[in-house]
Amino acid sequence: MYPGYDMAPPDPRETRELRMEIEEFHAEYCWTLDCGDVERWPEYFTEDAVYRITARENADAGLPVGLVYADSRAMIRDRAFALKHTQMYAPRTLQHLVTNVRVLQVKGDAIKAQSNYLLLQTLVDGPTTIQQSGRYYDTFVRVGGRLLLRERQCIYDTVLIANDLVLPV
Amino acid sequence: MFSVNTVIHQPGSFAKEQLDESFDYKWPEGGLQYIPDWIYTSPAIYQREIKRIFHGPAWNFVALEAEIPNPGDYKRSYVGPTPVVVARDTDGSVHVFENRCAHRGAEFCRSQRGNTKEFVCPYHQWSYDLKGNLQGVPFKRGLKGEGGGMPKDFKNEEHGLLKLNVATLHGVVFASFSRELEPLDQYLGPEILKDFEVVFKDRKLKILGYYRNELPGNWKLYHENLKDPYHATLLHSFLVTFGLMVAGSKNGMIADATGRHGTLASAKPDNVAAAVGAVKSEMRSYREDFKLADGRFLEYVREFDSPWSVTMQTIWPNLIVQRELNTLGIRHIVPNGPHSQIMLWTMFGYETDDEEMTRHRLRQGNLMGPSGFLGLEDNEAIKFVQEGLRRSPSEKGVVKLGGDRVGSTNSVIDEAAIRGMYAYYRKQMGL
C-alpha cells in the first residue's frame, strides 16, 4: 500500500483493455532499459514527472528520501546522460520483469495503477542475481494518444542493496 | 544473493584469505608508504580488529537522538558487527545494550525501530526495562508442588543485558564496550569537533530516510576513500565537471592529532569555469559537453558559518558525517568479514527547513547513496580494489603521494591522511 494508491479498485473486467495498454507500456519501458538505451528513458515521463526509488522502510514511515529522486523530466534526463556518458561502473546486463498489473483508478485524465517488478542483473564475471524486488505505483496521463508517467514511485523490498543500484528500475 | 558472493570464487578460494595467527604479520619495508594486502584479506586480522578496535577503546556511532526522540523509542543498531539496541528510557536517558537475551542468547529485538515499555524475549519471555535490566522471569519460583524454578540465590540484577558505555554529543549517540576511554569530545579532538559542530551543534535534525547496502570491500577502504582527496578530483565526473571539488581550489584534508579521524574539506570556487579550466587537462572524467537540464540540483544554499561547502568526516572507527553542499547524512559502517561491510545511511535535514529546502535536500541527495552520482562510483571502485587485493598474488599497495608526510595537508595530491590513519592503526593492532 502507498498513500494515494490505496483506493478500492474498479472491477478488473471493466479495465481489461486499459490494463493491456499499461502492460504494453511496461514492455516498451523495460526494453528501453534492458537494451541499454537509457537516454530514451526520459521519453516515458511528462515534463513535470516525479520519479522516486525508495525502500519500503521509508515508504511505510512516510519518509521522503529517494535512492533516486527526481521532480522533473529534466532531472531524469540529467541522470540518463550521466549514466550513459560520465558515470564509472562495471559493465552489466539487466532484465526488468513487470507483472501483476492492477488498474486502481481512472479519474479525469489520470490513471493510477500498480505492478510488481523484479530487476535481474548480470555482471561480466558472476551469476545472475536479483538486484531488486519491488512495486511500482504509477500515475499515467494520456498525451497525444500515448500513455506517459506523471508519477512513478518504485518501492523496493530488497532492503539491503547489493553494493549499488546503477541503472534505473 | 549479495554482491560479495557474485565474485566467481567463494570466500576462502585464495591464498591471502588462509593466513592465520601463525603467519608472520610483518609490515613491509618502507614505513607507511606501503600497505600490505593482508590487512584487507586475513580473517585473523579481521578478528583482531573486532577485538582491539570495535570492541576496544573506541567510541562507536550507534544512533542519532532524532531517531529516538520520545521515551520508549528504540532502534536496532551495531557496534562493530555486534547487534545492539539503543533505547530512550522514561527519564529521557539513552541506553545501549546487547541485542542478546541474557538467558539463552536470542536476538530479541526484531524491528528496526519502534516504541515500547519493555523488551520481552519471544523465546521464554524474559523481560527487560529500557535500561536493559532484567525485570521478569516466568515461573521464577517454579510450580507449586513440583519444584523447579531458579535457585534461591538467583538475582535479577546479576542477569541483565550486557550494557555498553554511552556518550552523547550534539544529538549524536556513541557507545563502547570499553569503560576506559577518554570523554567523547576529547576522543574527537578539536580539529574534528569544529566541523562536526557545524552540522550538529544547536540543530534539531529532521530525519528524511534511510538507505542500506552491502559493499563488497574491507571496512578500512571506506575510511581510506574519504582520506584520499586525490581520487575525488579524478574519479567523480560530477565533482570535476561542475567544480564541486577541483584540484588547485581551496581544499583541505584535516586530521586529528592521532591520525584516526579526518575531514575532507572543500570550498566551491566562486569562478567554477576558471578553476576547472586550469586543471582539466589532467582529469579524464571532465566533460565539457555536460550541461545540466535542471540546474536546481547543484545549487548551494549557504546555510552554514563555515569556509567549506563540503566536509566529509571520517570518525574512527564506524562513522562518516556527510555535508556535501546541502545534502546531509551519516553513514554507519558495520564490518562484515574481511571482504565486506554493511553501510547504513541516515539522511537528514533540520526542523527549521521549509518545504522547499527539504525538496532541495532531496534533489541534491542524488549525489550520494548507493545510487548517487558520487556514491555509486565509490562503491564500484572499492569493490574493484577488494577483488584485486583478494585475487592477485601481489602483496602490497603504494601510498607515496606526498612522501613520508602524515596528517593534515592543503594539497589534494597527497596521501598523508591515509598514512596517518595507518600509523594509528598499527599501534592499536600491534603491527
XYZ file of C-alpha atoms in Angstrom:
600
model
C 0.000 0.000 0.000
C 1.178 3.500 -0.784
C -0.585 6.746 0.128
C -2.713 7.957 -2.779
C -2.892 4.443 -4.241
C -4.923 2.761 -1.503
C -8.386 3.183 -3.043
C -10.800 0.330 -3.809
C -10.079 -0.539 -7.455
C -12.799 -0.848 -10.137
C -13.929 -4.298 -11.294
C -10.949 -5.602 -13.322
C -13.259 -6.748 -16.116
C -14.130 -3.112 -16.808
C -10.497 -2.033 -17.172
C -9.179 -5.016 -19.104
C -8.292 -3.050 -22.220
C -6.560 -0.336 -20.228
C -4.580 -2.966 -18.331
C -3.332 -4.360 -21.640
C -2.276 -0.904 -22.705
C -0.361 -0.454 -19.446
C 1.302 -3.839 -19.929
C 2.403 -2.710 -23.377
C 3.809 0.452 -21.801
C 5.823 -1.614 -19.301
C 7.159 -3.873 -22.053
C 8.455 -0.900 -24.055
C 9.821 0.867 -20.961
C 11.677 -2.278 -19.848
C 13.025 -2.938 -23.311
C 14.435 0.591 -23.483
C 16.351 -0.004 -20.239
C 17.307 -3.624 -20.919
C 18.782 -2.888 -24.343
C 20.945 -0.165 -22.808
C 19.198 2.790 -24.430
C 18.966 4.734 -21.153
C 18.926 8.093 -22.960
C 15.439 7.254 -24.260
C 14.224 6.514 -20.712
C 13.080 10.148 -20.069
C 10.668 9.878 -23.026
C 8.312 7.810 -20.870
C 7.669 10.725 -18.495
C 5.757 14.007 -18.581
C 7.644 17.289 -18.214
C 6.570 17.647 -14.562
C 7.036 13.984 -13.650
C 8.018 12.754 -10.196
C 10.232 9.673 -10.109
C 11.466 8.118 -6.899
C 13.052 4.824 -5.902
C 12.906 4.184 -2.185
C 12.920 1.332 0.333
C 9.635 0.086 1.729
C 11.027 1.082 5.137
C 10.894 4.739 4.072
C 7.540 4.471 2.293
C 5.909 2.846 5.326
C 7.259 5.523 7.666
C 6.268 8.371 5.347
C 9.914 9.392 4.915
C 10.527 11.324 1.689
C 14.092 10.300 0.792
C 14.821 8.675 -2.553
C 17.660 6.452 -3.616
C 16.859 8.268 -6.837
C 14.693 11.374 -6.525
C 13.577 13.471 -9.484
C 10.783 16.007 -9.641
C 11.147 16.995 -13.291
C 11.811 15.224 -16.579
C 14.901 17.416 -16.868
C 16.339 15.740 -13.758
C 15.556 12.337 -15.246
C 17.321 13.409 -18.430
C 20.405 14.550 -16.464
C 20.606 11.154 -14.779
C 20.202 9.363 -18.115
C 23.016 11.420 -19.656
C 25.305 10.794 -16.676
C 24.653 7.046 -16.742
C 25.346 6.868 -20.444
C 28.352 9.167 -20.657
C 30.051 10.125 -17.392
C 29.468 7.600 -14.591
C 32.080 4.960 -13.768
C 30.643 1.473 -13.161
C 31.312 -2.097 -14.195
C 29.512 -3.308 -17.313
C 26.310 -5.223 -16.653
C 23.215 -6.545 -18.354
C 19.716 -6.200 -16.964
C 16.326 -7.768 -17.234
C 13.295 -5.931 -15.893
C 10.261 -8.143 -15.342
C 6.910 -6.481 -14.599
C 3.822 -8.450 -13.577
C 0.540 -8.300 -11.618
C -0.686 -5.060 -13.165
C -3.710 -3.676 -11.322
C -5.653 -0.661 -12.521
C -6.574 1.227 -9.374
C -8.425 4.293 -10.611
C -9.441 6.162 -13.751
C -10.257 9.768 -12.935
C -10.220 12.641 -15.402
C -7.038 12.324 -17.443
C -5.201 10.366 -14.747
C -4.911 6.601 -14.476
C -3.496 5.053 -11.335
C -2.034 1.560 -11.419
C 0.325 -0.688 -9.511
C 2.596 -3.523 -10.683
C 5.261 -5.794 -9.240
C 8.773 -5.576 -10.649
C 11.886 -7.668 -10.490
C 15.277 -6.461 -11.675
C 17.783 -9.172 -12.560
C 21.397 -8.156 -13.006
C 24.341 -9.968 -14.541
C 27.895 -8.693 -14.154
C 30.581 -9.836 -16.555
C 32.070 -12.394 -14.152
C 29.238 -13.503 -11.887
C 25.922 -15.282 -11.686
C 22.637 -13.523 -12.425
C 21.324 -12.002 -9.194
C 18.096 -10.422 -8.054
C 19.123 -6.803 -7.812
C 15.786 -5.517 -6.680
C 12.280 -6.740 -5.978
C 9.646 -4.052 -5.681
C 6.380 -2.483 -6.674
C 5.559 0.391 -8.981
C 2.873 2.875 -8.003
C 2.196 4.745 -11.227
C 0.094 7.679 -12.354
C -0.291 7.788 -16.131
C -1.727 10.544 -18.266
C -2.538 10.328 -21.955
C -0.569 12.758 -24.124
C -1.228 12.672 -27.866
C -2.841 9.274 -27.534
C 0.163 7.822 -25.705
C 0.466 6.965 -22.010
C 3.152 8.849 -20.099
C 4.155 8.652 -16.446
C 3.341 11.672 -14.352
C 4.448 9.802 -11.255
C 6.370 6.590 -10.690
C 7.114 5.517 -7.118
C 9.369 2.448 -7.084
C 9.079 0.922 -3.610
C 11.533 -1.921 -3.087
C 11.541 -4.785 -0.585
C 15.208 -5.673 -1.191
C 16.267 -3.758 1.887
C 19.997 -4.398 1.612
C 21.157 -3.229 -1.797
C 23.902 -5.352 -3.348
C 26.598 -2.661 -3.474
C 24.737 -0.134 -5.605
C 21.808 0.389 -7.941
C 23.314 1.925 -11.043
C 20.654 1.771 -13.746
C 17.052 2.752 -13.054
C 14.050 0.496 -12.486
C 22.461 -13.233 -3.168
C 24.596 -10.303 -2.279
C 27.419 -8.819 -4.210
C 30.211 -10.402 -2.176
C 29.023 -13.788 -3.421
C 28.794 -12.711 -7.020
C 32.556 -12.893 -7.390
C 33.331 -16.149 -9.219
C 35.303 -17.579 -6.322
C 33.757 -18.121 -2.916
C 35.460 -16.613 0.155
C 38.437 -18.764 1.079
C 39.463 -19.503 -2.508
C 42.681 -17.528 -2.424
C 45.921 -17.937 -0.510
C 45.650 -14.472 1.035
C 42.461 -15.486 2.833
C 44.015 -18.533 4.515
C 46.530 -16.668 6.686
C 46.128 -17.388 10.410
C 47.808 -16.143 13.592
C 50.891 -18.292 12.875
C 51.574 -16.225 9.717
C 54.295 -13.631 10.243
C 52.310 -10.393 10.053
C 55.245 -8.121 9.384
C 54.547 -4.727 7.835
C 56.556 -4.354 4.595
C 59.755 -2.309 4.482
C 59.306 1.350 3.551
C 57.422 2.603 6.586
C 53.962 3.876 5.792
C 54.456 4.194 2.046
C 53.303 0.607 1.536
C 50.203 -1.158 2.842
C 50.248 -4.968 2.984
C 47.286 -6.668 1.306
C 46.728 -8.989 4.272
C 45.176 -6.234 6.390
C 42.233 -6.408 3.958
C 42.081 -10.177 3.385
C 43.104 -12.058 6.540
C 40.365 -13.466 8.805
C 42.813 -13.409 11.750
C 43.468 -9.684 11.255
C 39.727 -9.075 10.993
C 39.151 -10.869 14.317
C 41.912 -8.803 15.915
C 40.293 -5.601 14.590
C 36.961 -6.500 16.155
C 38.607 -7.180 19.493
C 41.101 -4.306 19.622
C 39.283 -1.603 17.643
C 35.487 -2.004 17.522
C 35.228 -3.702 20.924
C 38.263 -1.842 22.242
C 38.770 1.718 23.470
C 36.781 3.463 20.696
C 33.554 5.434 20.653
C 31.316 3.746 18.057
C 28.409 5.620 16.493
C 25.053 3.945 17.242
C 22.218 6.451 16.645
C 21.038 9.995 16.139
C 18.900 11.233 19.025
C 16.380 12.461 16.438
C 15.660 8.804 15.626
C 14.558 8.126 19.208
C 13.048 11.434 20.385
C 10.437 10.053 22.833
C 10.582 7.902 25.981
C 10.300 4.250 24.965
C 11.676 4.851 21.436
C 14.309 2.374 20.332
C 16.300 1.271 17.293
C 18.374 -1.747 16.355
C 21.989 -0.817 15.800
C 25.536 -2.208 15.713
C 28.870 -1.754 17.456
C 31.325 -3.242 15.002
C 29.474 -6.321 13.748
C 27.691 -6.785 17.099
C 23.923 -6.122 17.220
C 22.840 -3.720 19.973
C 19.662 -1.897 20.937
C 19.586 1.854 21.530
C 16.666 2.863 23.776
C 15.391 6.021 25.438
C 14.189 5.482 28.995
C 11.185 7.198 30.576
C 13.596 9.629 32.308
C 14.945 10.694 28.879
C 18.328 8.987 29.234
C 19.715 6.900 26.337
C 20.892 3.331 26.903
C 22.710 0.851 24.695
C 22.782 -2.882 25.360
C 23.486 -6.111 23.527
C 20.633 -7.427 21.408
C 21.093 -10.818 23.042
C 18.877 -12.250 25.727
C 20.832 -12.916 28.921
C 19.132 -16.302 29.181
C 19.823 -18.343 26.011
C 21.146 -15.692 23.679
C 18.227 -14.963 21.351
C 18.474 -11.706 19.402
C 15.204 -10.499 20.874
C 14.675 -7.081 19.241
C 13.490 -7.751 15.688
C 12.094 -4.401 14.487
C 14.320 -1.685 13.054
C 12.628 0.945 15.173
C 9.682 1.290 17.474
C 8.320 2.363 20.818
C 7.878 0.066 23.787
C 7.514 -0.044 27.565
C 9.797 -3.070 27.881
C 11.654 -5.648 25.805
C 10.383 -9.212 26.010
C 12.441 -12.061 24.601
C 9.987 -14.078 22.477
C 11.595 -17.427 23.353
C 10.989 -17.718 27.136
C 9.557 -14.271 27.738
C 12.247 -12.883 29.975
C 11.569 -9.158 30.128
C 13.888 -6.175 30.367
C 13.309 -2.492 31.081
C 14.504 0.335 28.818
C 17.851 0.418 30.631
C 18.446 -3.285 29.923
C 17.757 -4.503 33.491
C 16.126 -7.910 33.880
C 12.562 -7.366 35.115
C 10.731 -10.652 34.941
C 11.453 -14.368 34.603
C 8.316 -16.511 34.078
C 7.915 -19.279 36.687
C 10.912 -17.923 38.526
C 9.886 -19.836 41.652
C 8.810 -22.965 39.770
C 5.444 -24.675 40.104
C 3.732 -25.277 43.413
C 4.218 -28.875 44.416
C 6.521 -29.689 41.500
C 9.534 -27.592 42.301
C 11.758 -26.288 39.516
C 12.370 -22.599 39.098
C 15.519 -20.623 39.636
C 17.862 -21.341 42.544
C 17.089 -19.269 45.656
C 20.203 -17.150 45.203
C 19.268 -16.086 41.621
C 19.285 -12.300 41.473
C 17.704 -10.412 38.574
C 20.308 -7.669 38.873
C 23.060 -10.178 38.070
C 21.357 -11.312 34.871
C 20.529 -8.150 32.951
C 21.579 -7.441 29.375
C 25.209 -6.551 28.757
C 25.229 -2.752 28.893
C 27.593 -0.539 26.942
C 29.232 2.719 27.885
C 27.209 5.564 26.282
C 28.089 9.156 25.384
C 26.044 11.737 23.505
C 27.278 14.904 21.833
C 25.053 17.418 19.996
C 22.387 14.762 19.409
C 24.750 12.030 18.186
C 24.898 8.855 20.292
C 28.061 6.790 20.640
C 28.707 3.600 22.593
C 31.658 1.470 23.619
C 32.297 -1.931 25.153
C 35.252 -0.264 26.891
C 34.911 1.638 30.180
C 38.402 3.056 29.919
C 38.480 5.706 27.261
C 38.595 9.465 27.071
C 35.452 11.636 27.046
C 33.823 11.845 23.612
C 34.806 15.455 22.840
C 38.455 14.674 23.626
C 38.190 11.477 21.574
C 37.113 13.540 18.551
C 39.709 16.241 19.151
C 39.384 19.964 18.401
C 40.226 19.662 14.675
C 37.335 17.277 14.068
C 34.930 18.749 16.599
C 34.892 22.048 14.717
C 33.239 20.725 11.539
C 31.174 18.188 13.490
C 29.615 21.122 15.356
C 28.833 22.944 12.101
C 26.431 20.102 11.261
C 25.073 19.199 14.692
C 25.509 21.875 17.341
C 22.253 23.625 18.353
C 20.449 21.931 15.441
C 17.308 19.854 15.627
C 17.518 17.193 12.959
C 14.646 16.074 10.757
C 15.162 12.503 9.522
C 14.492 12.219 5.765
C 15.057 8.478 5.409
C 17.395 5.533 5.104
C 19.489 3.585 2.611
C 21.200 0.276 3.337
C 23.717 -1.507 1.175
C 26.284 -4.254 1.332
C 29.598 -3.064 -0.012
C 31.919 -5.908 -1.001
C 35.098 -4.320 0.307
C 37.012 -4.204 3.569
C 35.727 -1.548 6.013
C 39.050 0.321 6.067
C 38.770 1.008 2.337
C 35.836 3.311 3.073
C 37.893 5.341 5.544
C 40.737 5.479 3.050
C 38.407 6.656 0.297
C 37.457 9.711 2.348
C 41.030 10.360 3.449
C 42.007 10.311 -0.214
C 41.207 13.669 -1.832
C 43.281 12.604 -4.860
C 40.532 10.212 -6.035
C 37.802 12.807 -5.551
C 39.304 15.091 -8.161
C 39.767 12.274 -10.690
C 37.095 9.599 -10.366
C 33.986 11.708 -9.916
C 32.842 13.430 -13.098
C 30.251 15.443 -11.134
C 32.845 16.999 -8.839
C 35.182 17.700 -11.700
C 32.730 18.935 -14.326
C 30.664 21.138 -12.022
C 33.569 22.401 -9.948
C 32.365 20.978 -6.624
C 35.863 19.872 -5.759
C 38.736 20.767 -8.000
C 42.466 20.331 -7.542
C 44.025 23.778 -7.145
C 40.951 25.308 -5.479
C 40.657 25.764 -1.718
C 40.685 22.251 -0.283
C 41.888 20.648 2.897
C 42.477 17.241 4.361
C 42.282 17.750 8.106
C 43.399 15.028 10.521
C 43.195 14.901 14.315
C 46.331 14.549 16.436
C 46.125 10.737 16.487
C 45.523 10.393 12.730
C 42.456 8.177 13.157
C 39.798 10.763 12.226
C 39.684 13.043 9.214
C 37.768 15.817 7.495
C 37.954 16.073 3.738
C 37.023 19.692 3.133
C 36.479 21.736 0.032
C 35.262 25.209 -0.839
C 33.353 25.529 -4.090
C 35.262 28.077 -6.185
C 33.475 31.340 -6.998
C 34.545 31.060 -10.602
C 33.967 27.420 -11.464
C 34.922 27.759 -15.134
C 38.331 29.275 -14.332
C 39.093 26.756 -11.585
C 38.172 23.779 -13.738
C 39.849 25.199 -16.835
C 43.221 25.452 -15.081
C 43.458 21.713 -14.376
C 41.074 19.987 -16.778
C 43.835 18.522 -18.953
C 44.832 16.250 -16.013
C 41.294 14.954 -15.498
C 39.887 12.396 -17.921
C 36.455 12.472 -16.300
C 35.964 16.170 -17.136
C 33.108 16.584 -19.646
C 32.940 19.880 -21.485
C 29.593 18.936 -23.085
C 27.812 18.035 -19.838
C 25.301 20.773 -19.005
C 22.520 20.100 -16.510
C 18.985 20.319 -17.878
C 17.785 21.006 -14.316
C 20.339 23.184 -12.557
C 18.435 23.357 -9.248
C 20.047 20.097 -8.272
C 23.504 21.588 -7.681
C 22.515 24.955 -6.212
C 24.272 25.734 -2.968
C 22.323 27.473 -0.213
C 24.907 28.998 2.121
C 23.355 27.871 5.383
C 26.497 27.280 7.442
C 29.022 29.516 9.094
C 31.956 27.692 7.526
C 34.513 28.383 4.802
C 33.822 24.891 3.415
C 30.969 23.917 1.087
C 31.849 20.250 1.583
C 33.058 18.423 4.685
C 33.242 14.644 4.704
C 34.237 13.459 8.167
C 35.606 10.008 8.919
C 35.162 9.354 12.623
C 37.005 6.271 13.767
C 36.017 3.513 13.610
C 32.498 3.434 12.152
C 31.037 6.849 11.285
C 31.003 9.120 8.260
C 29.389 12.560 8.564
C 28.436 13.908 5.166
C 27.908 17.586 4.409
C 28.034 17.858 0.625
C 26.622 21.289 -0.260
C 23.121 20.975 1.286
C 22.798 17.220 1.374
C 23.389 15.938 4.885
C 23.660 12.476 6.309
C 25.595 9.940 8.246
C 26.928 6.559 7.183
C 27.277 3.869 9.787
C 29.853 1.224 8.860
C 29.136 -2.327 10.033
C 32.126 -4.574 9.296
C 31.028 -7.876 7.800
C 34.137 -10.042 7.492
C 37.376 -9.050 5.743
C 35.730 -8.713 2.323
C 32.515 -6.904 3.120
C 30.847 -4.112 5.032
C 27.240 -3.157 5.567
C 26.602 0.546 5.200
C 23.629 2.140 6.947
C 22.805 5.635 5.704
C 20.584 8.105 7.532
C 19.767 11.214 5.532
C 18.515 14.294 7.338
C 17.704 17.977 7.216
C 16.781 20.362 10.008
C 13.493 21.006 11.820
C 13.723 24.618 10.641
C 13.703 23.642 6.929
C 10.674 24.780 4.972
C 9.144 22.533 2.319
C 11.279 23.952 -0.483
C 14.509 23.427 1.488
C 13.520 19.825 2.190
C 12.880 19.255 -1.514
C 16.209 20.861 -2.350
C 17.971 18.436 0.009
C 16.074 15.515 -1.510
C 17.034 16.578 -5.045
C 20.655 17.037 -4.048
C 20.553 13.624 -2.368
C 21.053 12.221 -5.880
C 24.767 12.884 -5.363
C 25.088 10.372 -2.541
C 23.895 6.936 -1.503
C 24.058 3.616 -3.368
C 22.576 5.256 -6.488
C 24.249 8.627 -6.047
C 26.410 10.111 -8.762
C 29.351 10.122 -6.334
C 28.212 7.271 -4.095
C 27.850 4.588 -6.729
C 31.262 5.358 -8.222
C 32.895 4.971 -4.805
C 31.111 1.662 -4.225
C 32.193 0.368 -7.619
C 35.822 1.464 -7.086
C 36.032 -0.091 -3.607
C 34.615 -3.369 -4.942
C 37.271 -3.374 -7.670
C 40.010 -2.805 -5.084
C 38.861 -5.665 -2.865
C 38.697 -8.043 -5.824
C 42.214 -7.061 -6.893
C 43.585 -7.483 -3.376
C 41.982 -10.886 -2.844
C 42.637 -12.480 -6.148
C 46.162 -11.401 -7.094
C 49.418 -12.862 -5.792
C 50.927 -9.342 -5.464
C 51.337 -8.327 -1.827
C 51.114 -4.601 -1.225
C 49.708 -1.244 -2.251
C 51.571 2.052 -2.721
C 50.748 5.275 -0.862
C 53.646 7.546 -1.790
C 51.892 10.796 -2.765
C 53.411 13.419 -0.506
C 56.263 11.126 0.579
C 56.501 10.402 4.309
C 54.251 13.232 5.412
C 51.408 12.194 7.766
C 48.262 14.024 8.913
C 46.735 17.243 7.606
C 47.518 18.735 4.199
C 46.273 21.548 1.994
C 47.093 19.686 -1.194
C 44.679 17.152 -2.598
C 47.518 15.358 -4.380
C 48.604 13.722 -1.163
C 48.027 10.525 0.798
C 49.239 11.853 4.151
C 45.911 11.230 5.901
C 45.869 7.582 4.826
C 49.411 7.154 6.168
C 48.387 8.912 9.397
C 45.462 6.540 9.853
C 47.719 3.527 9.411
C 50.279 4.875 11.861
C 47.463 4.846 14.447
C 46.063 1.507 13.249
C 49.434 -0.237 13.575
C 49.730 0.922 17.192
C 46.234 -0.327 18.030
C 46.775 -3.627 16.278
C 50.356 -4.278 17.438
C 51.561 -4.481 13.831
